């Protein structure tokens, strides 16, 4: 009798972990379509994907860090620093490709420093990345004197505002990053190492995996993703905004957690991040259309994070039962 009950619980947990986020997204879309006639239009749906491209790209890096058992609170500030420096390079050189590369490299460097200090000094991820959040935000404000950077060539705006046929360039970049990330996590040895480190660090180390290197590389990837997102964001805003990307780290973490990535590490699917980010995007979109206050939107996002973590804990308990 006990075994039957245990198997039933496991089945429910497994079903939720595999299909729960899809069910939630479908319900959100259906409710949104009833609340607003403008929701189910091609233009609005395209805008949801385009506007959330930045969050999704950051969320890929946040998920990788979470899977290793870490937590990154710096992407929003890294996004701003990388994006603003990228616009400054654009003003100086007039070359959008160089500006893009510099933005990504700045982000990657910030992520590398995070990972290096965390793994070398044993500082908790939360503390180090919180410090990085303040350092990067302070640095970009100091560099710009809190003034936006403008006056760059229109060729730079292609990253955030351009189209290839009917498809927005940010969507194309997102798809390319998604493919790269999926291959990295599902078809490469590094991806298996990431899951192994988050699942059981001691066991991974005993099996010969350089856990410090893997974790540092995860933070480097997260930083590079934030850097790329910063370029897209500043391009979309048509100026280098030192206050850009504020709280994007929490939106990214929310997307990852809602998508089934565990805060305890070792668990998370790439498609979950995409669906989780779309859910957050749909929710914010419909609240904006209904003129819901920005204060209440923050409250809703906070409740979503809390609920997602509670569900994750309960699912893990059920699996162990």
CSV table of C-alpha atoms in Angstrom, one decimal:
chain,number,residue,atom,x,y,z
A,1,UNK,CA,0.0,0.0,0.0
A,2,UNK,CA,2.8,2.4,0.9
A,3,UNK,CA,4.7,1.6,-2.2
A,4,UNK,CA,1.7,2.4,-4.4
A,5,UNK,CA,1.2,5.7,-2.7
A,6,UNK,CA,4.9,6.6,-3.2
A,7,UNK,CA,4.8,5.7,-6.9
A,8,UNK,CA,1.7,7.9,-7.4
A,9,UNK,CA,3.5,10.8,-5.8
A,10,UNK,CA,6.5,10.3,-8.0
A,11,UNK,CA,4.3,10.2,-11.0
A,12,UNK,CA,2.6,13.5,-10.1
A,13,UNK,CA,6.0,15.2,-9.5
A,14,UNK,CA,7.4,13.9,-12.7
A,15,UNK,CA,4.4,15.1,-14.7
A,16,UNK,CA,4.7,18.6,-13.1
A,17,UNK,CA,8.4,18.8,-13.7
A,18,UNK,CA,7.9,17.9,-17.4
A,19,UNK,CA,4.7,19.6,-18.4
A,20,UNK,CA,3.7,22.0,-15.5
A,21,UNK,CA,5.2,25.1,-17.0
A,22,UNK,CA,3.6,24.5,-20.4
A,23,UNK,CA,0.2,24.1,-18.7
A,24,UNK,CA,0.7,27.3,-16.8
A,25,UNK,CA,1.8,29.2,-19.9
A,26,UNK,CA,-1.3,28.0,-21.9
A,27,UNK,CA,-3.6,29.0,-19.0
A,28,UNK,CA,-1.9,32.5,-18.9
A,29,UNK,CA,-2.3,33.0,-22.6
A,30,UNK,CA,-6.0,32.0,-22.5
A,31,UNK,CA,-6.7,34.3,-19.6
A,32,UNK,CA,-4.8,37.1,-21.3
A,33,UNK,CA,-6.8,36.7,-24.5
A,34,UNK,CA,-10.0,37.1,-22.6
A,35,UNK,CA,-8.8,40.1,-20.7
A,36,UNK,CA,-7.6,42.1,-23.7
A,37,UNK,CA,-8.7,42.0,-27.4
A,38,UNK,CA,-5.3,43.4,-28.4
A,39,UNK,CA,-3.4,40.5,-26.8
A,40,UNK,CA,-3.8,37.9,-29.5
A,41,UNK,CA,-2.5,40.1,-32.4
A,42,UNK,CA,0.6,39.3,-34.4
A,43,UNK,CA,2.1,42.7,-33.5
A,44,UNK,CA,1.6,42.2,-29.8
A,45,UNK,CA,2.9,38.6,-29.7
A,46,UNK,CA,5.9,39.7,-31.7
A,47,UNK,CA,6.5,42.5,-29.3
A,48,UNK,CA,6.4,40.1,-26.3
A,49,UNK,CA,9.2,38.0,-27.8
A,50,UNK,CA,11.2,41.0,-29.0
A,51,UNK,CA,11.0,42.8,-25.6
A,52,UNK,CA,11.8,39.6,-23.7
A,53,UNK,CA,14.8,38.7,-25.9
A,54,UNK,CA,17.1,40.5,-23.5
A,55,UNK,CA,15.7,38.8,-20.4
A,56,UNK,CA,15.8,35.4,-22.1
A,57,UNK,CA,19.5,35.8,-23.1
A,58,UNK,CA,20.4,36.8,-19.6
A,59,UNK,CA,18.2,33.9,-18.2
A,60,UNK,CA,20.3,31.4,-20.1
A,61,UNK,CA,23.4,32.5,-18.2
A,62,UNK,CA,21.4,32.7,-14.9
A,63,UNK,CA,20.2,29.1,-15.4
A,64,UNK,CA,23.6,27.7,-16.0
A,65,UNK,CA,24.9,29.3,-12.8
A,66,UNK,CA,21.8,28.0,-10.9
A,67,UNK,CA,22.4,24.5,-12.2
A,68,UNK,CA,26.0,24.6,-10.8
A,69,UNK,CA,24.4,25.4,-7.4
A,70,UNK,CA,25.3,29.1,-7.6
A,71,UNK,CA,23.4,32.3,-7.9
A,72,UNK,CA,24.2,35.4,-9.9
A,73,UNK,CA,22.8,38.8,-8.8
A,74,UNK,CA,25.0,40.9,-11.1
A,75,UNK,CA,23.6,40.5,-14.7
A,76,UNK,CA,21.5,43.6,-14.6
A,77,UNK,CA,24.4,45.8,-13.7
A,78,UNK,CA,26.8,43.9,-16.0
A,79,UNK,CA,24.2,44.4,-18.8
A,80,UNK,CA,24.3,48.2,-18.2
A,81,UNK,CA,28.1,48.4,-18.0
A,82,UNK,CA,28.7,46.3,-21.1
A,83,UNK,CA,26.0,48.1,-23.1
A,84,UNK,CA,27.1,51.6,-22.2
A,85,UNK,CA,30.8,50.9,-22.9
A,86,UNK,CA,29.6,49.3,-26.2
A,87,UNK,CA,27.9,52.6,-27.2
A,88,UNK,CA,31.0,54.6,-26.2
A,89,UNK,CA,33.1,52.4,-28.5
A,90,UNK,CA,30.5,52.9,-31.2
A,91,UNK,CA,30.8,56.7,-30.8
A,92,UNK,CA,34.6,56.4,-31.0
A,93,UNK,CA,35.0,53.9,-33.9
A,94,UNK,CA,31.7,54.0,-35.8
A,95,UNK,CA,32.0,50.2,-36.1
A,96,UNK,CA,29.0,48.2,-34.8
A,97,UNK,CA,30.8,44.9,-35.0
A,98,UNK,CA,33.7,46.1,-32.8
A,99,UNK,CA,31.1,47.6,-30.4
A,100,UNK,CA,29.2,44.3,-30.2
A,101,UNK,CA,32.4,42.3,-29.5
A,102,UNK,CA,33.6,44.8,-26.9
A,103,UNK,CA,30.2,44.6,-25.1
A,104,UNK,CA,30.3,40.8,-25.0
A,105,UNK,CA,33.9,40.8,-23.8
A,106,UNK,CA,33.2,43.3,-21.0
A,107,UNK,CA,30.4,41.1,-19.8
A,108,UNK,CA,32.5,37.9,-20.1
A,109,UNK,CA,35.3,39.6,-18.1
A,110,UNK,CA,32.9,40.6,-15.3
A,111,UNK,CA,31.5,37.0,-15.2
A,112,UNK,CA,35.0,35.5,-15.2
A,113,UNK,CA,36.0,37.7,-12.2
A,114,UNK,CA,32.9,36.6,-10.3
A,115,UNK,CA,33.6,32.9,-10.9
A,116,UNK,CA,37.4,33.3,-10.2
A,117,UNK,CA,36.9,35.0,-6.8
A,118,UNK,CA,34.0,32.7,-5.8
A,119,UNK,CA,36.0,29.5,-6.5
A,120,UNK,CA,39.4,30.7,-5.4
A,121,UNK,CA,38.4,32.6,-2.2
A,122,UNK,CA,35.4,30.5,-1.2
A,123,UNK,CA,33.2,33.6,-1.0
A,124,UNK,CA,29.5,32.7,-1.1
A,125,UNK,CA,28.0,33.3,-4.6
A,126,UNK,CA,25.3,35.5,-3.2
A,127,UNK,CA,27.8,37.9,-1.5
A,128,UNK,CA,30.3,38.1,-4.4
A,129,UNK,CA,27.7,38.7,-7.1
A,130,UNK,CA,25.9,41.2,-4.9
A,131,UNK,CA,29.1,43.1,-4.6
A,132,UNK,CA,29.6,42.9,-8.3
A,133,UNK,CA,26.1,44.3,-8.8
A,134,UNK,CA,27.0,47.4,-6.9
A,135,UNK,CA,30.5,47.7,-8.4
A,136,UNK,CA,29.3,47.5,-12.0
A,137,UNK,CA,26.4,49.8,-11.5
A,138,UNK,CA,28.7,52.3,-9.7
A,139,UNK,CA,31.3,52.0,-12.4
A,140,UNK,CA,28.8,52.8,-15.2
A,141,UNK,CA,27.4,55.7,-13.3
A,142,UNK,CA,30.9,57.1,-12.7
A,143,UNK,CA,32.0,56.6,-16.3
A,144,UNK,CA,29.0,58.4,-17.7
A,145,UNK,CA,28.4,60.8,-14.8
A,146,UNK,CA,24.9,59.3,-14.8
A,147,UNK,CA,24.3,60.8,-18.3
A,148,UNK,CA,23.1,58.8,-21.3
A,149,UNK,CA,25.5,58.2,-24.2
A,150,UNK,CA,24.1,59.3,-27.6
A,151,UNK,CA,25.3,60.4,-31.0
A,152,UNK,CA,26.3,57.1,-32.4
A,153,UNK,CA,25.6,55.9,-35.9
A,154,UNK,CA,22.2,54.3,-36.8
A,155,UNK,CA,23.9,51.1,-37.8
A,156,UNK,CA,24.2,50.3,-34.1
A,157,UNK,CA,20.5,50.3,-33.6
A,158,UNK,CA,20.1,47.3,-35.9
A,159,UNK,CA,20.9,45.0,-32.9
A,160,UNK,CA,17.8,46.1,-31.1
A,161,UNK,CA,15.5,47.7,-33.6
A,162,UNK,CA,16.4,46.1,-37.0
A,163,UNK,CA,14.5,43.5,-39.0
A,164,UNK,CA,15.4,40.8,-41.4
A,165,UNK,CA,12.3,40.6,-43.5
A,166,UNK,CA,9.4,40.4,-41.0
A,167,UNK,CA,11.6,39.0,-38.2
A,168,UNK,CA,13.1,41.4,-35.6
A,169,UNK,CA,16.9,41.1,-35.3
A,170,UNK,CA,16.7,40.6,-31.5
A,171,UNK,CA,14.5,37.6,-32.1
A,172,UNK,CA,17.1,36.2,-34.6
A,173,UNK,CA,19.9,36.8,-32.1
A,174,UNK,CA,17.9,35.1,-29.4
A,175,UNK,CA,17.3,32.0,-31.6
A,176,UNK,CA,21.0,31.8,-32.4
A,177,UNK,CA,21.9,32.0,-28.7
A,178,UNK,CA,19.2,29.5,-27.8
A,179,UNK,CA,20.6,27.0,-30.3
A,180,UNK,CA,24.2,27.5,-29.1
A,181,UNK,CA,23.1,27.2,-25.4
A,182,UNK,CA,21.0,24.0,-26.1
A,183,UNK,CA,23.9,22.3,-27.9
A,184,UNK,CA,26.3,23.4,-25.1
A,185,UNK,CA,24.1,21.9,-22.4
A,186,UNK,CA,22.8,18.8,-24.2
A,187,UNK,CA,25.4,17.8,-26.7
A,188,UNK,CA,28.7,18.7,-25.2
A,189,UNK,CA,30.8,17.3,-22.3
A,190,UNK,CA,30.8,20.7,-20.6
A,191,UNK,CA,27.0,20.6,-20.2
A,192,UNK,CA,27.2,17.2,-18.4
A,193,UNK,CA,29.9,18.6,-16.1
A,194,UNK,CA,27.6,21.6,-15.3
A,195,UNK,CA,24.8,19.3,-14.2
A,196,UNK,CA,27.3,17.0,-12.3
A,197,UNK,CA,28.8,19.9,-10.3
A,198,UNK,CA,25.3,21.1,-9.3
A,199,UNK,CA,24.0,17.7,-8.5
A,200,UNK,CA,26.8,16.6,-6.3
A,201,UNK,CA,30.0,18.7,-6.2
A,202,UNK,CA,32.0,16.1,-4.1
A,203,UNK,CA,31.1,13.3,-6.4
A,204,UNK,CA,31.9,15.4,-9.5
A,205,UNK,CA,35.3,16.2,-8.0
A,206,UNK,CA,36.0,12.6,-7.2
A,207,UNK,CA,35.2,11.6,-10.7
A,208,UNK,CA,37.9,13.9,-12.0
A,209,UNK,CA,35.9,17.0,-13.0
A,210,UNK,CA,37.6,20.3,-12.3
A,211,UNK,CA,34.6,21.7,-10.4
A,212,UNK,CA,36.2,25.2,-9.9
A,213,UNK,CA,36.9,25.5,-13.6
A,214,UNK,CA,33.4,24.5,-14.6
A,215,UNK,CA,31.8,26.9,-12.2
A,216,UNK,CA,34.1,29.7,-13.3
A,217,UNK,CA,33.2,29.0,-16.9
A,218,UNK,CA,29.5,29.1,-16.0
A,219,UNK,CA,29.9,32.6,-14.6
A,220,UNK,CA,31.9,33.6,-17.6
A,221,UNK,CA,29.1,32.4,-19.9
A,222,UNK,CA,26.6,34.3,-17.7
A,223,UNK,CA,28.6,37.4,-18.0
A,224,UNK,CA,29.0,37.1,-21.8
A,225,UNK,CA,25.2,36.6,-22.1
A,226,UNK,CA,24.6,39.7,-20.0
A,227,UNK,CA,27.1,41.6,-22.2
A,228,UNK,CA,25.3,40.6,-25.4
A,229,UNK,CA,21.9,41.5,-23.8
A,230,UNK,CA,23.3,44.9,-22.9
A,231,UNK,CA,24.2,45.7,-26.5
A,232,UNK,CA,20.7,44.7,-27.6
A,233,UNK,CA,19.1,46.8,-24.8
A,234,UNK,CA,21.1,49.9,-25.5
A,235,UNK,CA,20.5,49.5,-29.2
A,236,UNK,CA,16.8,49.2,-28.6
A,237,UNK,CA,16.8,52.3,-26.4
A,238,UNK,CA,18.8,54.2,-29.0
A,239,UNK,CA,21.2,55.4,-26.3
A,240,UNK,CA,23.6,54.2,-23.6
A,241,UNK,CA,21.5,54.3,-20.5
A,242,UNK,CA,23.5,53.9,-17.2
A,243,UNK,CA,20.4,52.9,-15.4
A,244,UNK,CA,19.4,50.3,-18.0
A,245,UNK,CA,18.9,46.7,-17.0
A,246,UNK,CA,17.9,47.5,-13.4
A,247,UNK,CA,16.5,44.3,-11.7
A,248,UNK,CA,16.9,42.3,-14.9
A,249,UNK,CA,18.8,39.7,-12.8
A,250,UNK,CA,15.6,39.0,-10.9
A,251,UNK,CA,13.5,38.7,-14.1
A,252,UNK,CA,16.1,36.3,-15.4
A,253,UNK,CA,16.2,34.2,-12.2
A,254,UNK,CA,12.4,34.2,-12.1
A,255,UNK,CA,12.2,32.9,-15.7
A,256,UNK,CA,14.7,30.1,-14.8
A,257,UNK,CA,12.9,29.1,-11.6
A,258,UNK,CA,9.5,29.1,-13.1
A,259,UNK,CA,10.9,27.0,-15.9
A,260,UNK,CA,11.8,24.3,-13.5
A,261,UNK,CA,15.4,25.2,-12.6
A,262,UNK,CA,16.1,24.2,-9.0
A,263,UNK,CA,17.7,26.6,-6.6
A,264,UNK,CA,19.6,23.6,-5.2
A,265,UNK,CA,21.4,23.0,-8.4
A,266,UNK,CA,21.7,20.0,-10.7
A,267,UNK,CA,18.3,20.4,-12.4
A,268,UNK,CA,17.0,22.5,-15.2
A,269,UNK,CA,16.0,22.3,-18.9
A,270,UNK,CA,16.8,24.8,-21.6
A,271,UNK,CA,13.3,24.9,-22.9
A,272,UNK,CA,12.1,25.6,-19.4
A,273,UNK,CA,13.9,29.0,-19.4
A,274,UNK,CA,12.2,30.0,-22.7
A,275,UNK,CA,8.8,29.0,-21.5
A,276,UNK,CA,9.3,30.6,-18.1
A,277,UNK,CA,10.5,33.9,-19.7
A,278,UNK,CA,7.5,33.8,-22.1
A,279,UNK,CA,5.2,33.3,-19.1
A,280,UNK,CA,6.7,36.4,-17.3
A,281,UNK,CA,6.5,38.3,-20.6
A,282,UNK,CA,2.8,37.5,-21.1
A,283,UNK,CA,2.0,38.3,-17.5
A,284,UNK,CA,3.7,41.7,-17.6
A,285,UNK,CA,2.3,42.5,-21.1
A,286,UNK,CA,-1.3,41.9,-20.0
A,287,UNK,CA,-0.8,43.9,-16.8
A,288,UNK,CA,0.6,46.8,-18.8
A,289,UNK,CA,-2.4,46.7,-21.2
A,290,UNK,CA,-4.7,46.7,-18.2
A,291,UNK,CA,-2.8,49.7,-16.7
A,292,UNK,CA,-1.7,47.8,-13.6
A,293,UNK,CA,0.6,49.9,-11.5
A,294,UNK,CA,4.3,49.2,-11.8
A,295,UNK,CA,4.3,48.7,-8.0
A,296,UNK,CA,1.8,45.9,-8.2
A,297,UNK,CA,3.7,44.4,-11.1
A,298,UNK,CA,6.7,44.0,-8.8
A,299,UNK,CA,4.5,42.5,-6.1
A,300,UNK,CA,3.2,39.9,-8.6
A,301,UNK,CA,6.7,39.0,-9.7
A,302,UNK,CA,7.8,38.6,-6.1
A,303,UNK,CA,4.8,36.3,-5.4
A,304,UNK,CA,5.6,34.3,-8.6
A,305,UNK,CA,9.2,33.7,-7.4
A,306,UNK,CA,8.1,32.6,-4.0
A,307,UNK,CA,5.5,30.3,-5.4
A,308,UNK,CA,7.9,28.7,-7.9
A,309,UNK,CA,10.5,28.1,-5.1
A,310,UNK,CA,7.8,26.5,-2.9
A,311,UNK,CA,6.7,24.2,-5.7
A,312,UNK,CA,10.3,23.3,-6.4
A,313,UNK,CA,10.8,22.3,-2.7
A,314,UNK,CA,7.6,20.3,-2.6
A,315,UNK,CA,8.4,18.4,-5.8
A,316,UNK,CA,11.8,17.5,-4.4
A,317,UNK,CA,10.3,16.3,-1.2
A,318,UNK,CA,7.8,14.2,-3.1
A,319,UNK,CA,10.5,12.6,-5.2
A,320,UNK,CA,12.4,11.7,-2.1
A,321,UNK,CA,9.3,10.2,-0.4
